[in-house]
Coordinates of C-alpha atoms in Angstrom, one line a residue:
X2 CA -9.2 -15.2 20.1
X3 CA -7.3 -12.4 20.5
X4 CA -7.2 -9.3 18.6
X5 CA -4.7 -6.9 17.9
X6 CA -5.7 -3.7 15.6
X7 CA -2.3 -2.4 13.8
X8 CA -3.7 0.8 11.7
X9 CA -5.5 3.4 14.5
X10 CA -4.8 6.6 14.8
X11 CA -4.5 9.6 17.8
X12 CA -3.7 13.5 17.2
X13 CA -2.0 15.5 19.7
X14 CA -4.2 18.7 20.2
X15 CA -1.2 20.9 21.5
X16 CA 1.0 19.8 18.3
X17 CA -1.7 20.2 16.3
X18 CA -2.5 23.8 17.2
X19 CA 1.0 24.7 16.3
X20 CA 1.2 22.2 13.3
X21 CA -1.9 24.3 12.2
X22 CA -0.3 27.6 12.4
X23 CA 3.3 26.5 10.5
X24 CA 0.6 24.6 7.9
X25 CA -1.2 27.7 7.3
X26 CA 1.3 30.0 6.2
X27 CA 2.3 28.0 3.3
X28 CA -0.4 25.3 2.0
X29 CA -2.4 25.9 -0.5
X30 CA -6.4 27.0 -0.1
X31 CA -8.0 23.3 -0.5
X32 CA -4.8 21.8 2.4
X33 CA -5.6 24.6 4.4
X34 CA -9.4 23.8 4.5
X35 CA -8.7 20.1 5.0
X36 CA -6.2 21.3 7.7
X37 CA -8.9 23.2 9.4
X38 CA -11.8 21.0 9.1
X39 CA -9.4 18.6 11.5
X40 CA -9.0 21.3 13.7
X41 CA -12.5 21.6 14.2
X42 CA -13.1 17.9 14.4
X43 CA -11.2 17.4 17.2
X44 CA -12.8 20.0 18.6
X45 CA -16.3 18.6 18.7
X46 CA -14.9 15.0 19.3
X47 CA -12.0 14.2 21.1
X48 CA -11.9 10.6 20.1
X49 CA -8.7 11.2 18.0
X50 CA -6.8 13.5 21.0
X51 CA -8.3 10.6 23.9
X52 CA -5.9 7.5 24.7
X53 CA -8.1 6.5 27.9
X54 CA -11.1 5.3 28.9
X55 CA -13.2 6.3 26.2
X56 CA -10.9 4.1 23.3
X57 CA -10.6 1.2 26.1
X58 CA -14.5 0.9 26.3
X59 CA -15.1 1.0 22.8
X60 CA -12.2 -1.9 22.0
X61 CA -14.0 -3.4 25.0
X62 CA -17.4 -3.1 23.3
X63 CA -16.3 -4.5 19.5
X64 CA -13.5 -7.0 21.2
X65 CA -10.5 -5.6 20.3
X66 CA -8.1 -6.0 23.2
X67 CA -4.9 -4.3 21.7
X68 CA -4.9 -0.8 19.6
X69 CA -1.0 -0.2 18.0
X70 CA -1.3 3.4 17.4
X71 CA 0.3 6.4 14.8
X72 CA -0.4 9.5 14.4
X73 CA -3.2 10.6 12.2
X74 CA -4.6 13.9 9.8
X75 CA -1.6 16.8 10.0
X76 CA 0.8 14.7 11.1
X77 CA 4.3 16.8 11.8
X78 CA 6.1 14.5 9.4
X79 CA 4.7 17.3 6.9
X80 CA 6.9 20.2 8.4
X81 CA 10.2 21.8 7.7
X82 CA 13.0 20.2 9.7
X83 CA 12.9 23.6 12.1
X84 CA 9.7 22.6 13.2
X85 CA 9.2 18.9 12.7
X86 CA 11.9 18.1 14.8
X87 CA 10.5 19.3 18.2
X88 CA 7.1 18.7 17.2
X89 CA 7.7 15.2 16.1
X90 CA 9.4 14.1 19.1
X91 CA 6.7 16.2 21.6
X92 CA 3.9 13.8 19.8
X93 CA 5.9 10.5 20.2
X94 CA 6.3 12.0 24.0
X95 CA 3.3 12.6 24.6
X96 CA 2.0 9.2 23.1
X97 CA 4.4 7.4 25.4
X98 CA 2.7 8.6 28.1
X99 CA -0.7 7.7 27.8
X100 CA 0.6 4.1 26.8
X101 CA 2.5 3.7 29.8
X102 CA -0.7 4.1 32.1
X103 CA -2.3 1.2 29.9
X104 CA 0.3 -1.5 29.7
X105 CA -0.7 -3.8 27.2
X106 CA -3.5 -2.5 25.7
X107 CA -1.4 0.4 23.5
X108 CA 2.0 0.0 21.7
X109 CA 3.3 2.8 19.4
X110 CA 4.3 3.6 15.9
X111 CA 6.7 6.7 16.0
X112 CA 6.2 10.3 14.1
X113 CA 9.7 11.1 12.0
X114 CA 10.9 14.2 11.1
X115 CA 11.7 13.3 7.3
X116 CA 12.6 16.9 6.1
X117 CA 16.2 15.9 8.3
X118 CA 16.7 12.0 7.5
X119 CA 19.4 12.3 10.4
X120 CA 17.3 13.4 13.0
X121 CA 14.6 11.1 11.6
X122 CA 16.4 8.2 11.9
X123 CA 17.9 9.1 15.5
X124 CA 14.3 10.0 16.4
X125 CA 13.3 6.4 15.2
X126 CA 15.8 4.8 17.3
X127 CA 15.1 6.9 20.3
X128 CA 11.4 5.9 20.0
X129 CA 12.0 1.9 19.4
X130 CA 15.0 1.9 22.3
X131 CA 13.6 4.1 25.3
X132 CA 9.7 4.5 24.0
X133 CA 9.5 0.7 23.2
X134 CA 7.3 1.9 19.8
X135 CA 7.0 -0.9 17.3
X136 CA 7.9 1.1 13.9
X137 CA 7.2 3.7 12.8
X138 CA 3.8 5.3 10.6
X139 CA 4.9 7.4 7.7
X140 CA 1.8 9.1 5.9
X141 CA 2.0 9.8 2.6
X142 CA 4.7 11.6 0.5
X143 CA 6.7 14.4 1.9
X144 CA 5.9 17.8 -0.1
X145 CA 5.3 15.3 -3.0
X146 CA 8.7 13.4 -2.6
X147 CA 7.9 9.6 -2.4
X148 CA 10.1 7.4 -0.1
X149 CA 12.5 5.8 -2.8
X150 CA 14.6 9.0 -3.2
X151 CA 18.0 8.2 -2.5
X152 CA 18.2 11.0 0.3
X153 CA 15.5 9.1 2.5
X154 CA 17.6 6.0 2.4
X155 CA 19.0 6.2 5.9
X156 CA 15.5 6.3 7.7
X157 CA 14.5 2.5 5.9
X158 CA 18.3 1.5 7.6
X159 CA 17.5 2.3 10.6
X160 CA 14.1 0.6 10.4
X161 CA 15.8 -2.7 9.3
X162 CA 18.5 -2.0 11.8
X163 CA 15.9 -1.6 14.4
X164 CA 14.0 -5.1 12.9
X165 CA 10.9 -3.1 13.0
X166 CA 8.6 -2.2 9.8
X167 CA 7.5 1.1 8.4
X168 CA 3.7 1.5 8.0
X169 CA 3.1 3.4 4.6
X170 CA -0.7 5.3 5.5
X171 CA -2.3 7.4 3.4
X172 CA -1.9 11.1 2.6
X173 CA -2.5 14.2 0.4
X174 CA -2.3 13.7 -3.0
X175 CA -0.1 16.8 -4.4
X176 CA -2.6 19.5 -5.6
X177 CA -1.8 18.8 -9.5
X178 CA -2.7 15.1 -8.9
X179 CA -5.9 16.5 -7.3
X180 CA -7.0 19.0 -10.1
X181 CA -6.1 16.3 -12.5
X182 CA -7.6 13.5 -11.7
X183 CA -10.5 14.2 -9.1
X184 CA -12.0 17.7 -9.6
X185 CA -15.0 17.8 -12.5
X186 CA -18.6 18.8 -12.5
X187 CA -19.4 18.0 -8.7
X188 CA -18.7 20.0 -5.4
X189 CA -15.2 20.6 -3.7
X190 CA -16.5 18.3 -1.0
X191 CA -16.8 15.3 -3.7
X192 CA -13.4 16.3 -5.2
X193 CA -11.9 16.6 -1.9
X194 CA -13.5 12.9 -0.8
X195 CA -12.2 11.1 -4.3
X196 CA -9.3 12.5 -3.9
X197 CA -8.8 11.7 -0.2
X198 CA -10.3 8.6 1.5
X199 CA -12.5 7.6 -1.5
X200 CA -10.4 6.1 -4.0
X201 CA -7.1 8.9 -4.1
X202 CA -5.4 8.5 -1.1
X203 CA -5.2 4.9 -1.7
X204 CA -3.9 4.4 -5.8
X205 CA -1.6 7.0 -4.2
X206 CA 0.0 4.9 -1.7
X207 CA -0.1 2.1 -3.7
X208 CA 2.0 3.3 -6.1
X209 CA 4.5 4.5 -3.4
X210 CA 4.8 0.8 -2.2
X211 CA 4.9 -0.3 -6.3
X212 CA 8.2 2.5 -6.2
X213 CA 9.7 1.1 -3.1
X214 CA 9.6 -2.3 -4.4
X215 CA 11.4 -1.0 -8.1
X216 CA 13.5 1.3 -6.3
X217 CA 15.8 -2.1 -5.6
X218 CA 15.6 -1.2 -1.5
X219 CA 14.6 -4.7 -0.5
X220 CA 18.0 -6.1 -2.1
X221 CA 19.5 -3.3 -0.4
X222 CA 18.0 -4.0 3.2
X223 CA 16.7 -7.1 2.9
X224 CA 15.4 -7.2 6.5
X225 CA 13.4 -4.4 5.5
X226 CA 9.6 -4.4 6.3
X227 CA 6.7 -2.3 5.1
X228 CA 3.0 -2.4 6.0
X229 CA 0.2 -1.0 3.9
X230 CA -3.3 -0.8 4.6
X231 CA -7.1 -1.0 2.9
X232 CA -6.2 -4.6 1.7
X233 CA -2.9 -3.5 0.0
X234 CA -4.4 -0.1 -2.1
X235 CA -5.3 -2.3 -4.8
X236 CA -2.0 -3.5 -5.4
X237 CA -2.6 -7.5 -5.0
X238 CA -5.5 -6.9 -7.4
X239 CA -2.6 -6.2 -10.2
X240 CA 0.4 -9.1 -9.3
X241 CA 0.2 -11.0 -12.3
X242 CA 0.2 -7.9 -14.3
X243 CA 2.6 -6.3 -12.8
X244 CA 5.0 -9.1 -12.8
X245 CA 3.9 -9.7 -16.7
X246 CA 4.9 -6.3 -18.0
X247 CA 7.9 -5.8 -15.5
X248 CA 9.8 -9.1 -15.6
X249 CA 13.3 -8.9 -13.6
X250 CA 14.9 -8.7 -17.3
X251 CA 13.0 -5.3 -17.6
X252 CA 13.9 -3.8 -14.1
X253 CA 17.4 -5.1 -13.2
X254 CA 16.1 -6.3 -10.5
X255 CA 17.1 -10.0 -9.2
X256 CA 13.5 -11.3 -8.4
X257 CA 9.9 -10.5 -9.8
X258 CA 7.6 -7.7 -8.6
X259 CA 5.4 -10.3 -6.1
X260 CA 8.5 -12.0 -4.8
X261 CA 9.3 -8.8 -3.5
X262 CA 5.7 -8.2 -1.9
X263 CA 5.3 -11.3 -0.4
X264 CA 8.1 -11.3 1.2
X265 CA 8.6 -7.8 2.5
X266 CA 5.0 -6.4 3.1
X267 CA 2.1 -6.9 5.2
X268 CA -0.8 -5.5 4.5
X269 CA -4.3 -5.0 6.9
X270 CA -8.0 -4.0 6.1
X271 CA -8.0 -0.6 7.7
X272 CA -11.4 -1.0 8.9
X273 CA -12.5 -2.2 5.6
X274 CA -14.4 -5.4 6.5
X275 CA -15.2 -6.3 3.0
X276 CA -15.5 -9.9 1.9
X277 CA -14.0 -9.5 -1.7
X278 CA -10.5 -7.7 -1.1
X279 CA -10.5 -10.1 2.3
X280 CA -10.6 -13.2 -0.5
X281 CA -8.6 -12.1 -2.6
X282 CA -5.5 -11.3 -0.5
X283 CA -6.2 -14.4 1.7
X284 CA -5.6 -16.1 -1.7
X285 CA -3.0 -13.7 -3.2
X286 CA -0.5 -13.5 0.1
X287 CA -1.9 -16.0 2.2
X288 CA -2.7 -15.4 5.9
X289 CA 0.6 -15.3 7.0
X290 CA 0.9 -11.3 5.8
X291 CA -2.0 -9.8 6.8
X292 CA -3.0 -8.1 9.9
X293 CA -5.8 -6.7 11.9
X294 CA -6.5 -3.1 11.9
X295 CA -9.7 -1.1 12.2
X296 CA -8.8 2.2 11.7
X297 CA -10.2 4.1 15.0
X298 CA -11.0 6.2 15.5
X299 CA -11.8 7.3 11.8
X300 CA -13.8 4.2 11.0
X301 CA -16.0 2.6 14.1
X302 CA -16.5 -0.6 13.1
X303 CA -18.9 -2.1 16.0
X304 CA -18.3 -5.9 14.3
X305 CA -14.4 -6.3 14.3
X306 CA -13.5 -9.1 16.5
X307 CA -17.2 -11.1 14.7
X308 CA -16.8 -10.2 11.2
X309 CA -13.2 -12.2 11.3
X310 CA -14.6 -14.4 13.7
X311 CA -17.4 -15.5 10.8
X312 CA -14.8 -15.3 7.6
X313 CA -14.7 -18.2 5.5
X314 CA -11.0 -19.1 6.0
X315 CA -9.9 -21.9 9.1
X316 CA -9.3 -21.2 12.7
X317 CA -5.8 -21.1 12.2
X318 CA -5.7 -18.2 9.9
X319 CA -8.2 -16.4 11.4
X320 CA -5.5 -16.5 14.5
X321 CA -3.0 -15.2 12.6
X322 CA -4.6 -12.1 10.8
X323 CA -6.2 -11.5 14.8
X324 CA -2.7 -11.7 16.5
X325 CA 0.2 -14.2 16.2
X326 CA 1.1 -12.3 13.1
X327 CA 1.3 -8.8 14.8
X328 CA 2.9 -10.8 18.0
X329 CA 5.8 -12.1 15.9
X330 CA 6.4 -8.7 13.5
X331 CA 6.2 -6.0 16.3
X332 CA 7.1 -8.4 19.0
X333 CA 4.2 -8.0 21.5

């Protein structure tokens, strides 16, 4: 069986250096720490900055034969249009590259330049048409604007336009979010972790899919896609409820909440090989919208390929979460 991983990551170290400069001028204290604990990271690893033989052995090692790759931690989508532009494009460049001297072990998710929804969405195109990416990775909010603003409208044309998804990934919670909901009576380093990768990151970009959905954008573009990772962000765990206290005759909207869902998102385990979320949105979406993802180079998972390999569901659906599913959304 093949596998295909839809949810790992690379950094550019030469767009990072300057992304860290621009970043530093005007984020607050606890961004600028996280910003410079990735600096340092990828300086005493290079696992995020190496597309080469390194990656290939370890997807050789756990059995992953295909990594589609976005960009990771202080991703240029963050920047002012000024600089997001150039360094946006000089990371989907330089990601091109290293996936053309692999063929068909790497595919692409492009880097947008949001803050200019013009240049984003001809930066999309120019990355789907000549780059042959498969979508494109947006992480988190923009300056703590979520996606469903009216203004952003044009990039989720294009992307429906183009017939290829946009994968919501986690990112910084705004700092009021932070302070008032994860920081208490334990270090910065635990406030920084809930609010990040330990539970944070994730209710955030939930709720950004649970505002696409009510925003009405999937009647608008109804070829629209979205994919969301860590087995939805909790969202499957509330469809009843959510489609109990907002019924179409409450939102205007011409189906139910989980209509939408099932039919315009897919969502992957980020690396999260847990057997409880893996039931539950087997049973909740059926195998049909999940895909593979491991979340490299972040998480390591050494089990990938045996861990779905061994899941109680048939053969069949175990094909489709590996591959056929990613083969027929991002055409590989």
């Amino acid at each position: 069986m093949k596998i295909i991983a839809v949810e790992e990551h690379f950094m550019s170290q030469a767009v990072n250096e300057e992304y860290t400069k621009i970043f530093s001028k005007t984020a607050s204290p606890a961004a600028r720490t996280r910003a410079e604990y990735i600096a340092n990271y990828i300086k005493n690893d290079n696992s995020l900055i190496e597309i080469g033989e390194k990656r290939l052995a370890f997807m050789d090692k756990t059995g992953v034969d295909v990594q589609v790759i976005g960009y990771g931690n202080n991703s240029p989508m963050d920047l002012p249009a000024d600089d997001a532009i150039p360094l946006c494009k000089q990371a989907n460049d330089e990601l091109a590259v290293q996936i053309a001297k692999h063929p068909g072990r790497f595919y692409g998710f492009a880097t947008l330049p949001v803050a200019d929804v013009n240049a984003a969405s001809d930066e999309f195109s120019r990355c789907v048409k000549e780059l042959g990416f498969k979508g494109a990775m947006l992480n988190g909010t923009f300056n703590g604007h979520f996606f469903d603003e009216e203004r952003f409208f044009p990039i989720f044309e294009k992307s429906a336009e183009l017939q290829v998804p946009v994968y919501f990934h986690p990112g910084e919670v705004s700092e009021q979010v932070a302070a008032h909901y994860y920081r208490g009576n334990w270090s910065n380093m635990v406030a920084s972790t809930l609010a990040g990768q330990g539970f944070g990151w994730h209710l955030d970009v939930g709720i950004h899919i649970i505002r696409m959905t009510l925003s009405g954008i999937f009647d608008k573009l109804p070829g629209l896609t979205l994919i969301n990772g860590h087995w939805g962000e909790l969202v499957p765990y509330f469809f009843e409820r959510l489609d109990a206290q907002l019924p179409p005759k409450l939102t205007g909207l011409a189906r139910s909440f989980t209509e939408y869902y099932k039919e315009h998102v897919y969502v992957t385990p980020s690396g999260m090989l847990y057997n409880a979320p893996m039931g539950l949105c087997v049973s909740e979406l059926g195998a049909d919208r999940i895909l593979w993802a491991t979340d490299y180079p972040y998480l390591r998972p050494e089990n990938p390929r045996e861990y779905l390999e061994n899941a109680p569901i048939s053969d069949e659906d175990k094909e489709k979460i590996g591959y056929r599913n990613a083969e027929k959304l991002l055409k590989i």
